[in-house]
Short mmCIF file of C-alpha atoms and ligand atoms in Angstrom, two decimals:
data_model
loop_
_atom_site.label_atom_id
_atom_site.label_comp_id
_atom_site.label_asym_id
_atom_site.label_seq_id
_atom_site.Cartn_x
_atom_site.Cartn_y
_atom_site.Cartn_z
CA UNK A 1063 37.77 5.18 -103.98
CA UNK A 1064 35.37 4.28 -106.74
CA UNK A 1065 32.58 6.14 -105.04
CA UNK A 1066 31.95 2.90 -102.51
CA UNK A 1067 31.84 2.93 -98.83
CA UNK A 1068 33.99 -0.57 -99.08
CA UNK A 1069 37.05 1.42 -100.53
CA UNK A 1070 36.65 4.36 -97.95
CA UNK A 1071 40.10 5.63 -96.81
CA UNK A 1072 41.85 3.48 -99.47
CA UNK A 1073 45.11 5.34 -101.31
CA UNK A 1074 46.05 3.92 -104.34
CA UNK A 1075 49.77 2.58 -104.58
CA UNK A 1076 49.98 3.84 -107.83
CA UNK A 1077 49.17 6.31 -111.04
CA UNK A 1078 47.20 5.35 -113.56
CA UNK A 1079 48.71 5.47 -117.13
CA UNK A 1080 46.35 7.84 -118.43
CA UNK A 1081 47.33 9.87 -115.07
CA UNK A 1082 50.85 9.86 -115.91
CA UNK A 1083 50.23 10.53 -119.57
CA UNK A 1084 48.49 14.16 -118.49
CA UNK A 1085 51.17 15.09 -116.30
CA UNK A 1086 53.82 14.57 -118.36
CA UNK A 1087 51.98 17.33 -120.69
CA UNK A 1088 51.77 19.29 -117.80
CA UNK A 1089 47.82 19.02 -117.00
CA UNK A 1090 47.16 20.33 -113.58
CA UNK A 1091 44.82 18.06 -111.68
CA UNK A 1092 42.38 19.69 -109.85
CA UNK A 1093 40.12 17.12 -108.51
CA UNK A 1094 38.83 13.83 -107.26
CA UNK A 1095 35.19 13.72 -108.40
CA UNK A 1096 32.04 11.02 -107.40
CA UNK A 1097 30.64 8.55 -109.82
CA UNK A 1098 27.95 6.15 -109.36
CA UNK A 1099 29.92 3.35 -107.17
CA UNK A 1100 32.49 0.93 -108.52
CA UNK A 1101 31.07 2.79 -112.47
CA UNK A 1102 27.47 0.68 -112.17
CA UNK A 1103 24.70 2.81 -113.27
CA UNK A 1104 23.43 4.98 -114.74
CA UNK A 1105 21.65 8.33 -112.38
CA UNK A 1106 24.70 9.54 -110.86
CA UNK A 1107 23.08 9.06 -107.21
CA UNK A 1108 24.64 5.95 -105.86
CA UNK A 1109 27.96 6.98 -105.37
CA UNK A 1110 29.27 7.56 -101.50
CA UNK A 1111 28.07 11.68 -101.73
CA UNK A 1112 24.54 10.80 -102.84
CA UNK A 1113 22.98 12.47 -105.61
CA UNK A 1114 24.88 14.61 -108.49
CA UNK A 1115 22.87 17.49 -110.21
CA UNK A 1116 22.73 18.86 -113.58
CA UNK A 1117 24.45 22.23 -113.94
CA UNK A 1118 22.02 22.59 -116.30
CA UNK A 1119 18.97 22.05 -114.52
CA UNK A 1120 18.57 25.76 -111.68
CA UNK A 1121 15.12 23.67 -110.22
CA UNK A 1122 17.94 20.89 -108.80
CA UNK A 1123 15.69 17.79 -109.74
CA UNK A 1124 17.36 16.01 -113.36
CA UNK A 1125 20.18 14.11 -113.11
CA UNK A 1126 23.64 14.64 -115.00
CA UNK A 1127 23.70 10.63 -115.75
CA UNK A 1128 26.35 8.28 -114.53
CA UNK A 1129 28.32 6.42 -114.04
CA UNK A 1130 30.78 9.37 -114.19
CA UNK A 1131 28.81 11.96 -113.31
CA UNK A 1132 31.54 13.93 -111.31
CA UNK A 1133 33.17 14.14 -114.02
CA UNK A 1134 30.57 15.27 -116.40
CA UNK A 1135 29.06 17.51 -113.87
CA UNK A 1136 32.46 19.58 -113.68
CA UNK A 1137 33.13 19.76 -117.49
CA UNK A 1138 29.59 21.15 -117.80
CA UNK A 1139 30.16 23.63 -115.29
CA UNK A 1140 32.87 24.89 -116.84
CA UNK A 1141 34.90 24.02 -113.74
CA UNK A 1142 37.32 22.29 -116.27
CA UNK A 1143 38.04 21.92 -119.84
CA UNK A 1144 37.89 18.54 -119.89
CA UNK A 1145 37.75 15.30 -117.65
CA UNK A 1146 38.00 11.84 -117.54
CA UNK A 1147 35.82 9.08 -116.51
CA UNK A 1148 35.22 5.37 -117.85
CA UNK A 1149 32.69 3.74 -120.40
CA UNK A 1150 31.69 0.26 -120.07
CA UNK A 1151 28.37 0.71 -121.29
CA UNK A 1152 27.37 4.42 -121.84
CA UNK A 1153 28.88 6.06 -119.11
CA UNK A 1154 30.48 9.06 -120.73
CA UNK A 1155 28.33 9.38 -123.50
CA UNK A 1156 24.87 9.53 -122.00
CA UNK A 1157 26.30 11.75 -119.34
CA UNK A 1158 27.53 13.79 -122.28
CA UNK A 1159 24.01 13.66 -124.02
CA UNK A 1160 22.52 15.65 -120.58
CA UNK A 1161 24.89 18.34 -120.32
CA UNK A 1162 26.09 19.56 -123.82
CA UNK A 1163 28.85 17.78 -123.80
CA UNK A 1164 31.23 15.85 -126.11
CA UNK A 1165 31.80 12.63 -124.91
CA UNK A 1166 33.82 10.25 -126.34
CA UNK A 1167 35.43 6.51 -126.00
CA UNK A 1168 37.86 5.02 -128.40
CA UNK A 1169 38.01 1.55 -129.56
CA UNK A 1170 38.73 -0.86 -126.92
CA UNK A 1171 42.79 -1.01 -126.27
CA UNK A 1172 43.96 2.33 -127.66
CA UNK A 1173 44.25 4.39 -124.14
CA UNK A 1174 46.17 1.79 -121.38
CA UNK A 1175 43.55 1.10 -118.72
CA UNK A 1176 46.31 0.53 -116.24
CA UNK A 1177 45.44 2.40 -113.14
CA UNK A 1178 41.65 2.47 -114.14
CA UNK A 1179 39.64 0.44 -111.92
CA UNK A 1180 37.86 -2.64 -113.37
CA UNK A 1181 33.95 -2.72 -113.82
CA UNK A 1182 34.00 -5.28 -116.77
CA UNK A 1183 37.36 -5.64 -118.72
CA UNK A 1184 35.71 -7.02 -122.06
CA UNK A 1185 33.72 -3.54 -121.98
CA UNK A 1186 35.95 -1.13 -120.32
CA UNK A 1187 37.78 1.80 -121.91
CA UNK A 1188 39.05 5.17 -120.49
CA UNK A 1189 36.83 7.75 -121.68
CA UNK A 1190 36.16 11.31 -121.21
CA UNK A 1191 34.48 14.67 -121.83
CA UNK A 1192 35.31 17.92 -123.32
CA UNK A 1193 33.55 20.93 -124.58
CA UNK A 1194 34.14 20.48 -128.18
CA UNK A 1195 35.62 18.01 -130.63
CA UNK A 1196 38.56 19.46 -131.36
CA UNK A 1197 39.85 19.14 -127.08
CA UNK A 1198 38.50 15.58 -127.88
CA UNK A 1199 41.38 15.08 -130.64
CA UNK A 1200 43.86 16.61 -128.70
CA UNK A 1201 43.33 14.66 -125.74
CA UNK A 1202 43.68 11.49 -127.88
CA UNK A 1203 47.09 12.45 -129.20
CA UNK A 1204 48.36 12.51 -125.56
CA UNK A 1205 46.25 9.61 -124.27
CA UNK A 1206 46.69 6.70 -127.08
CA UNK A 1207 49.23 4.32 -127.58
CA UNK A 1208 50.48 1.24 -126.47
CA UNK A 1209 51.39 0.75 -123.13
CA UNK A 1210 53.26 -2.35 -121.60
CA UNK A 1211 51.71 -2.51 -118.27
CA UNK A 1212 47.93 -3.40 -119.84
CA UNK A 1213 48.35 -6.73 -121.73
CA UNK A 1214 45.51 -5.33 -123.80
CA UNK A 1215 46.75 -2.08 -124.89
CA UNK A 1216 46.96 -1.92 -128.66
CA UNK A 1217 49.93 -1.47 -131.07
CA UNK A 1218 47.96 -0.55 -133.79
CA UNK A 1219 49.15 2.66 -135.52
CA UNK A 1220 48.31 6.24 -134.25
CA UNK A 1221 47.36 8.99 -135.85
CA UNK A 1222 47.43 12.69 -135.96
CA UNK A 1223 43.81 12.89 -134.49
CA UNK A 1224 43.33 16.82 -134.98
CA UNK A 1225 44.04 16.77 -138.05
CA UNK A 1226 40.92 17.44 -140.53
CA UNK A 1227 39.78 16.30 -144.33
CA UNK A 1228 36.73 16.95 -145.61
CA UNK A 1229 35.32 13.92 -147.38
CA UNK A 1230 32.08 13.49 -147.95
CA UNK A 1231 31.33 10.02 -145.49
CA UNK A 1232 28.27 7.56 -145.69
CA UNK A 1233 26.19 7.53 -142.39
CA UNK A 1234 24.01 5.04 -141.23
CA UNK A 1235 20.62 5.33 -139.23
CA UNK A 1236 19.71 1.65 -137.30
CA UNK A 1237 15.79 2.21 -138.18
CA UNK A 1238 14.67 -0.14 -135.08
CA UNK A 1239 16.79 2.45 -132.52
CA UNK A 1240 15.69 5.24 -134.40
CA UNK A 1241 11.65 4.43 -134.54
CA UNK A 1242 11.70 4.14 -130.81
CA UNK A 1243 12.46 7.13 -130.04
CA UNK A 1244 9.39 9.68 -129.18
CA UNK A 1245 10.48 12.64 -128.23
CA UNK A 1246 9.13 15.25 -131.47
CA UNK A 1247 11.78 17.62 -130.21
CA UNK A 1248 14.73 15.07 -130.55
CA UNK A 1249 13.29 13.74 -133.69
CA UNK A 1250 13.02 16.94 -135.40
CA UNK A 1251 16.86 18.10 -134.14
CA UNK A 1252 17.98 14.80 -135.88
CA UNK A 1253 16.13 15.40 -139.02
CA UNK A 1254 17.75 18.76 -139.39
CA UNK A 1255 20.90 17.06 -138.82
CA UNK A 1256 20.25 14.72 -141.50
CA UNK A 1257 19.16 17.29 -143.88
CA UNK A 1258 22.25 19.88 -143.31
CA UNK A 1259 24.80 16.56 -143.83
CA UNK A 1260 23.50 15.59 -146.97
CA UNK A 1261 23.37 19.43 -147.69
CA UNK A 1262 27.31 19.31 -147.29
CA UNK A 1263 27.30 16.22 -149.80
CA UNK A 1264 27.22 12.88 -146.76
CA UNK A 1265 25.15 10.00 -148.00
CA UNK A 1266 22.90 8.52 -145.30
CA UNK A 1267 20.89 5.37 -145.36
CA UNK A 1268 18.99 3.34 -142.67
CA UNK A 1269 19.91 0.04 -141.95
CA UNK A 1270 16.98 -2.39 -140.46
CA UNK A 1271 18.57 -4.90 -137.70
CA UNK A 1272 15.14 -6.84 -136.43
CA UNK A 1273 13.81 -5.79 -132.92
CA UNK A 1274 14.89 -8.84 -131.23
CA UNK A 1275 18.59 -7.87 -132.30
CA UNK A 1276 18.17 -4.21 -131.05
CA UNK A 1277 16.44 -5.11 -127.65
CA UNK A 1278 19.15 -7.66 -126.94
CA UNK A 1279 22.01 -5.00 -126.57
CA UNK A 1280 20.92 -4.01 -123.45
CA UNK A 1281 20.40 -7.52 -121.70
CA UNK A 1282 23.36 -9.50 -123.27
CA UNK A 1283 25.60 -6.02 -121.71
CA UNK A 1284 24.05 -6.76 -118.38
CA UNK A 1285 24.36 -10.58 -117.78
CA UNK A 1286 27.90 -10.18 -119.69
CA UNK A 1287 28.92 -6.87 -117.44
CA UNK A 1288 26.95 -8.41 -113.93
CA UNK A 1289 29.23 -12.08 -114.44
CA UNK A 1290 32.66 -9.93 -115.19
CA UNK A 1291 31.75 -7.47 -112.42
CA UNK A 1292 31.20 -10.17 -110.11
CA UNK A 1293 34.70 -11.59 -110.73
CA UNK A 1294 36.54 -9.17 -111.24
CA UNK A 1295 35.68 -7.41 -107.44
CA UNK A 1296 36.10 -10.94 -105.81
CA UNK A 1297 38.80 -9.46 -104.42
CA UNK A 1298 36.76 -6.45 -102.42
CA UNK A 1299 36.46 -9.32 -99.51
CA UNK A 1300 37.58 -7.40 -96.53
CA UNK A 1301 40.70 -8.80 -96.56
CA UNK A 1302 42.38 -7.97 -99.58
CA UNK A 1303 40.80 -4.67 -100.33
CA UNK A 1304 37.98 -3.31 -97.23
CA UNK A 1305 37.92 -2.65 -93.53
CA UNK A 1306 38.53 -6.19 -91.63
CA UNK A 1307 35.23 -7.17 -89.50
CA UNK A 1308 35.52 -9.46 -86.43
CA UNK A 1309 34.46 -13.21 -88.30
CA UNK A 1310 35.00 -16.85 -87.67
CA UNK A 1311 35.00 -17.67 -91.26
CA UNK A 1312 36.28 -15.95 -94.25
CA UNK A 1313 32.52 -16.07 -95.63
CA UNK A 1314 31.03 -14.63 -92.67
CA UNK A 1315 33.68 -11.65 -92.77
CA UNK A 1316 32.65 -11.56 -96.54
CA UNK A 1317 29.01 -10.83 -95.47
CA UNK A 1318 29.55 -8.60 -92.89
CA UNK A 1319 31.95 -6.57 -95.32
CA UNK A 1320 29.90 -6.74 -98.27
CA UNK A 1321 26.42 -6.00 -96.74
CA UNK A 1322 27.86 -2.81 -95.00
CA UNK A 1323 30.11 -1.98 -97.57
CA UNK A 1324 27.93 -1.85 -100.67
CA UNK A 1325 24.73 -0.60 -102.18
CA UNK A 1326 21.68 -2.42 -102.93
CA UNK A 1327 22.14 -1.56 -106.18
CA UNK A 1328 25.83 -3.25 -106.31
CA UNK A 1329 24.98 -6.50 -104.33
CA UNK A 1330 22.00 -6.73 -106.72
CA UNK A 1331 24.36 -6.98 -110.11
CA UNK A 1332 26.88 -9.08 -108.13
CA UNK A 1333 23.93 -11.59 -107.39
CA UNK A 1334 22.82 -11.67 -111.34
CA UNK A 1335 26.49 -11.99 -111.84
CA UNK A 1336 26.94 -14.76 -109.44
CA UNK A 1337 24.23 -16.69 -110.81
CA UNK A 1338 24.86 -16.27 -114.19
CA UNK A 1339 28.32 -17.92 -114.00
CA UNK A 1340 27.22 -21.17 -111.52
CA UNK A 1341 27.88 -24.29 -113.40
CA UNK A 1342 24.22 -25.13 -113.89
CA UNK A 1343 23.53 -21.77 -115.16
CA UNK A 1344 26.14 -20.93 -117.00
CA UNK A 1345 24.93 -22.63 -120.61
CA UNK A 1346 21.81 -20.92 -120.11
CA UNK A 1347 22.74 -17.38 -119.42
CA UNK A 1348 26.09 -16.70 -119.42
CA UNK A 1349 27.49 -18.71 -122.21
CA UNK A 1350 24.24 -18.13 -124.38
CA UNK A 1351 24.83 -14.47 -123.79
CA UNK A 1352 28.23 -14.63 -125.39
CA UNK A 1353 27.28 -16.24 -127.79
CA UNK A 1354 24.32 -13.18 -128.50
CA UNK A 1355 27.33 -10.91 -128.02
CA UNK A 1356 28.35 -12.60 -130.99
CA UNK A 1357 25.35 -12.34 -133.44
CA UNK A 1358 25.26 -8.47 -132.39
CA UNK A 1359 29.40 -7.65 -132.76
CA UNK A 1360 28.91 -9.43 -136.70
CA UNK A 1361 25.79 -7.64 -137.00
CA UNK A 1362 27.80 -4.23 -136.27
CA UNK A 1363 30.90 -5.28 -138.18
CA UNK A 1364 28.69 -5.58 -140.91
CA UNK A 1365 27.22 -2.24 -141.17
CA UNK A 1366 30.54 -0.72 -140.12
CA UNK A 1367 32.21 -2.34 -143.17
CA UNK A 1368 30.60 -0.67 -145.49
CA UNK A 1369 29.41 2.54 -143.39
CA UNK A 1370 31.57 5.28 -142.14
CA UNK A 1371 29.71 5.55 -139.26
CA UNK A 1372 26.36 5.04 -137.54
CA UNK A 1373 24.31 7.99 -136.53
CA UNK A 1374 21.28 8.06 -133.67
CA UNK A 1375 20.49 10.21 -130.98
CA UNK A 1376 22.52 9.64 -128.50
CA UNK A 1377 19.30 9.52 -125.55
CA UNK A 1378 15.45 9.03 -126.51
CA UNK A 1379 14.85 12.12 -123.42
CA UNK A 1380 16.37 15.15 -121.98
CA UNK A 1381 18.02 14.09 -118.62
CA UNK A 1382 15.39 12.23 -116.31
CA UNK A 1383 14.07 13.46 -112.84
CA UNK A 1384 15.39 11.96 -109.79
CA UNK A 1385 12.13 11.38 -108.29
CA UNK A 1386 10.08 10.13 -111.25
CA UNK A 1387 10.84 8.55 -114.36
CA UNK A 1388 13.79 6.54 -112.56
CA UNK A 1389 13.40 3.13 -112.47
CA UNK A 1390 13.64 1.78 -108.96
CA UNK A 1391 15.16 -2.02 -110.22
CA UNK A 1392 18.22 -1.29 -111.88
CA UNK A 1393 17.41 -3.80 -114.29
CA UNK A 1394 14.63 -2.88 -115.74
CA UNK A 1395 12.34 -5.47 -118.08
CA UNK A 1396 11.01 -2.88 -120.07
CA UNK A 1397 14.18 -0.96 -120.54
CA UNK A 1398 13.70 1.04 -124.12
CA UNK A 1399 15.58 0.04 -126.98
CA UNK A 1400 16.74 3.93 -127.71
CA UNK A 1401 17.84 4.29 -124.34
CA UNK A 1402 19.81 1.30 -124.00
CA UNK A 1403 21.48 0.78 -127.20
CA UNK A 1404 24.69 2.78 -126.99
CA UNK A 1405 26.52 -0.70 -125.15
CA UNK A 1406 27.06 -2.14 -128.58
CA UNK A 1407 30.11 0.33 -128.61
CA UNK A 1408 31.34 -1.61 -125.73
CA UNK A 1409 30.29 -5.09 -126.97
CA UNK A 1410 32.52 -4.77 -130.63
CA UNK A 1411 34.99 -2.42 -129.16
CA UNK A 1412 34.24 0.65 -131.47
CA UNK A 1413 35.21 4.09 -130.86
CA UNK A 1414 31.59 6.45 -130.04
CA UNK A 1415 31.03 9.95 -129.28
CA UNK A 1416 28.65 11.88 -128.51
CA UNK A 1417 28.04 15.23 -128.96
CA UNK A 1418 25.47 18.12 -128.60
CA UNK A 1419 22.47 18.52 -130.87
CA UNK A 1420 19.92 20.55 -129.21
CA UNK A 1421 17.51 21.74 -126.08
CA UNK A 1422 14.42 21.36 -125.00
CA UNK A 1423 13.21 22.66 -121.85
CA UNK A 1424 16.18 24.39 -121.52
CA UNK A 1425 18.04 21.39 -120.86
CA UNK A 1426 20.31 19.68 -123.56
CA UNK A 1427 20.25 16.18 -125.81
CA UNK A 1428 22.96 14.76 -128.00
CA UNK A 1429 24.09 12.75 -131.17
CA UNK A 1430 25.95 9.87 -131.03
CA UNK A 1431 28.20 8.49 -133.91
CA UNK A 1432 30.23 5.08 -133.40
CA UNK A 1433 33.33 3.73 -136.33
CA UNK A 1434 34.56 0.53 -136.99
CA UNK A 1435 37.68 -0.31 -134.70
CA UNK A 1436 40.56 2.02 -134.80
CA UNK A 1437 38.97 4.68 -137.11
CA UNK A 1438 39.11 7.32 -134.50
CA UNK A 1439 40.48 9.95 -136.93
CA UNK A 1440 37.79 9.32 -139.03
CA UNK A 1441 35.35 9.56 -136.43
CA UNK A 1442 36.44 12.82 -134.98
CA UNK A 1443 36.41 14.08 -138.83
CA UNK A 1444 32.97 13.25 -138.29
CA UNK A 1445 31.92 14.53 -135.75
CA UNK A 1446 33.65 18.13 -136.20
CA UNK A 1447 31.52 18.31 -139.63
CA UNK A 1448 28.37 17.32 -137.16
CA UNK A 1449 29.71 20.30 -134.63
CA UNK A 1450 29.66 22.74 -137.54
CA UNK A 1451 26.03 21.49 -138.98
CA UNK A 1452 24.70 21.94 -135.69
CA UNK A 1453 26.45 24.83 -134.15
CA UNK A 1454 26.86 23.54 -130.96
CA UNK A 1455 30.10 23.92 -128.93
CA UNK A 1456 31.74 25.06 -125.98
CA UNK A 1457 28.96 25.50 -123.75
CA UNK A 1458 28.52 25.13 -120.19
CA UNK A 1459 26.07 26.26 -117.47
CA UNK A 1460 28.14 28.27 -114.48
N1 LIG B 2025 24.74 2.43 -116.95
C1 LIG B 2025 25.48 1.29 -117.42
C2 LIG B 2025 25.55 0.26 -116.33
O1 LIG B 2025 25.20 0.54 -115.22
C3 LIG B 2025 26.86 1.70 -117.87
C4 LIG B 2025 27.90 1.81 -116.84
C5 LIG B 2025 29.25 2.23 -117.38
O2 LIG B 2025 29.43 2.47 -118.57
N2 LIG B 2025 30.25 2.23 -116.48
O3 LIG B 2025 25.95 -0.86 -116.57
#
């Protein structure tokens, strides 16, 4: 359960929404799959089966991505047409970027998260892959809507999300994401991109948002999702949720349970998280990263007022080596700007997908594109004019 040793054996009581929304259209579920554990990170390798591999990738040494990189990992196979996983910060659409995938999240309440297990409610949505954008669209019109068991689930008005108009959109290119990427191979995809959308009549400008702005994405998401994380698996202690341990005190048993039951890499986040949120810390880091969340979400709202969407590569490389260009500290100092940025999705709430764009080495890249809040109709209008500029769909590696 969640892809951590803490939850092995554990059943869930109960469907999730999203779940009982599939079967009701009679989807036939074919699997469990890994992720990295309790959906924090971003290699696919910490999860309780160790390391996922790119179907993509015949030497076995690139990653697929996580967090849900079962999930992705089977889509790209063509195992399945399409599967489900959760975004908090990129976790579906970087994932996506790897295999040739479309990945997509909507805006933050518009598919229940009842049944989906919490990583950082603020940030989490349901999310999920398909091989093209039109399975994306489909999958929507089953999935969204307002459901009374998750307080936060929206009301707002659905839509007919397969349906298609061609209009001719403004785009917008965030220069500071966009200069930092290197890769001449992902640069030159883009620019083709670029050129065959204006081709079809889109307008597309670039919109400067200072470097400061850009590089704080990444570390407000982290102290934000480390201090919700932390609080909202309090309650993995051993006694409500975990094996009981022989202890004298209900801390003790918490130690014993939560050095054995977790990953470096989760006790690490739960110990940012921890001190973020003390009382004496909480001004300087926690509180003054909501308040950055803040500066960034008007920043966004901003461009997305009077922009259709914004358009970057969705990853600044193919997908990484495991034994290489991984970073060992999962929070990493030096963390790029292109490689970091798609969490402002999560931080305002918008709906983001990404979606193939081209190869190199044999191995795949994507584009993302991310609307202002509810304009998922829009979006997917979007991105199926992006799918037939680029070509790219229904592809998988068997
Ligand atoms: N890789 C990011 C993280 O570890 C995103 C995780 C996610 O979206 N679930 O925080």
């Amino acid at each position: 359960m969640g892809s951590s040793k803490l939850l092995e054996g554990y059943i869930p009581t109960f469907d999730s929404e999203v779940y009982k929304r599939l079967l009701d259209k009679k989807a036939i579920p074919i699997a469990k799959t890994t992720l990295d554990e309790l959906a924090m990170g971003g290699t696919g390798s910490s999860g309780h089966l160790g390391k996922t591999f790119n179907p993509w990738d015949e030497s076995k040494t690139r990653m697929i991505g996580g967090s849900s990189c079962g999930s992705a990992a089977a889509c790209a196979a063509g195992i399945v047409p399409y599967s489900i996983g959760s975004d908090t910060g990129d976790s579906v659409r970087k994932p996506a970027s790897y295999s040739a995938l479309v990945g997509f999240k909507p805006t933050w309440g518009r598919i229940s998260r009842y049944g989906l297990f919490t990583f950082a409610a603020s940030l989490d949505t349901v999310a999920y892959f398909t091989r093209n954008v039109k399975d994306s669209a489909l999958l929507l019109n089953v999935l969204a809507g307002h459901d009374e068991k998750d307080t936060t689930s929206s009301s707002s008005p659905l839509e007919d999300y397969k349906k298609l108009e061609d209009k001719k959109y403004n785009l917008t290119i965030i220069k500071e994401i966009y200069d930092d990427l290197k890769d001449e191979t992902i640069k030159k995809a883009f620019e083709e991109l670029v050129k065959g959308l204006k081709q079809k009549g889109y307008k597309i400008n670039t919109v400067s948002i200072g470097f400061n702005l850009a590089k704080a994405i990444y570390s407000c998401y982290y102290i934000l999702s480390s201090a919700e994380a932390t609080s909202n698996n309090a309650n993995l202690d051993g006694i409500r949720f975990g094996s009981n341990k022989e202890a004298e005190t209900y801390e003790e048993m918490l130690f014993k349970v939560r050095t054995e039951g977790f990953s470096d890499r989760i006790r690490r986040r739960f110990v940012i998280g921890s001190i973020s949120l003390l009382e004496e810390n909480q001004e300087e880091i926690y509180l003054r990263a909501l308040r950055c969340r803040r500066v960034i979400v008007d920043t966004f709202n901003k461009i997305l007022e009077s922009s259709d969407a914004i358009i970057l590569p969705a990853s600044p490389t193919i997908a990484p080596l495991f034994d290489g260009d991984v970073p060992k500290k999962s929070f990493n100092k030096d963390a790029k700007v292109s490689d970091n940025y798609l969490a402002f999705a999560n931080l305002g709430g918008y709906p983001s997908i990404t979606l193939p764009l081209g190869f190199e080495q044999g191995m795949p890249f994507g584009v993302n594109l991310t609307s202002h809040h509810f304009t998922e109709a829009k979006l997917l209008k979007i991105a199926q004019i992006v799918e037939n500029t680029t070509g790219l769909k229904d592809l998988s590696k068997k």
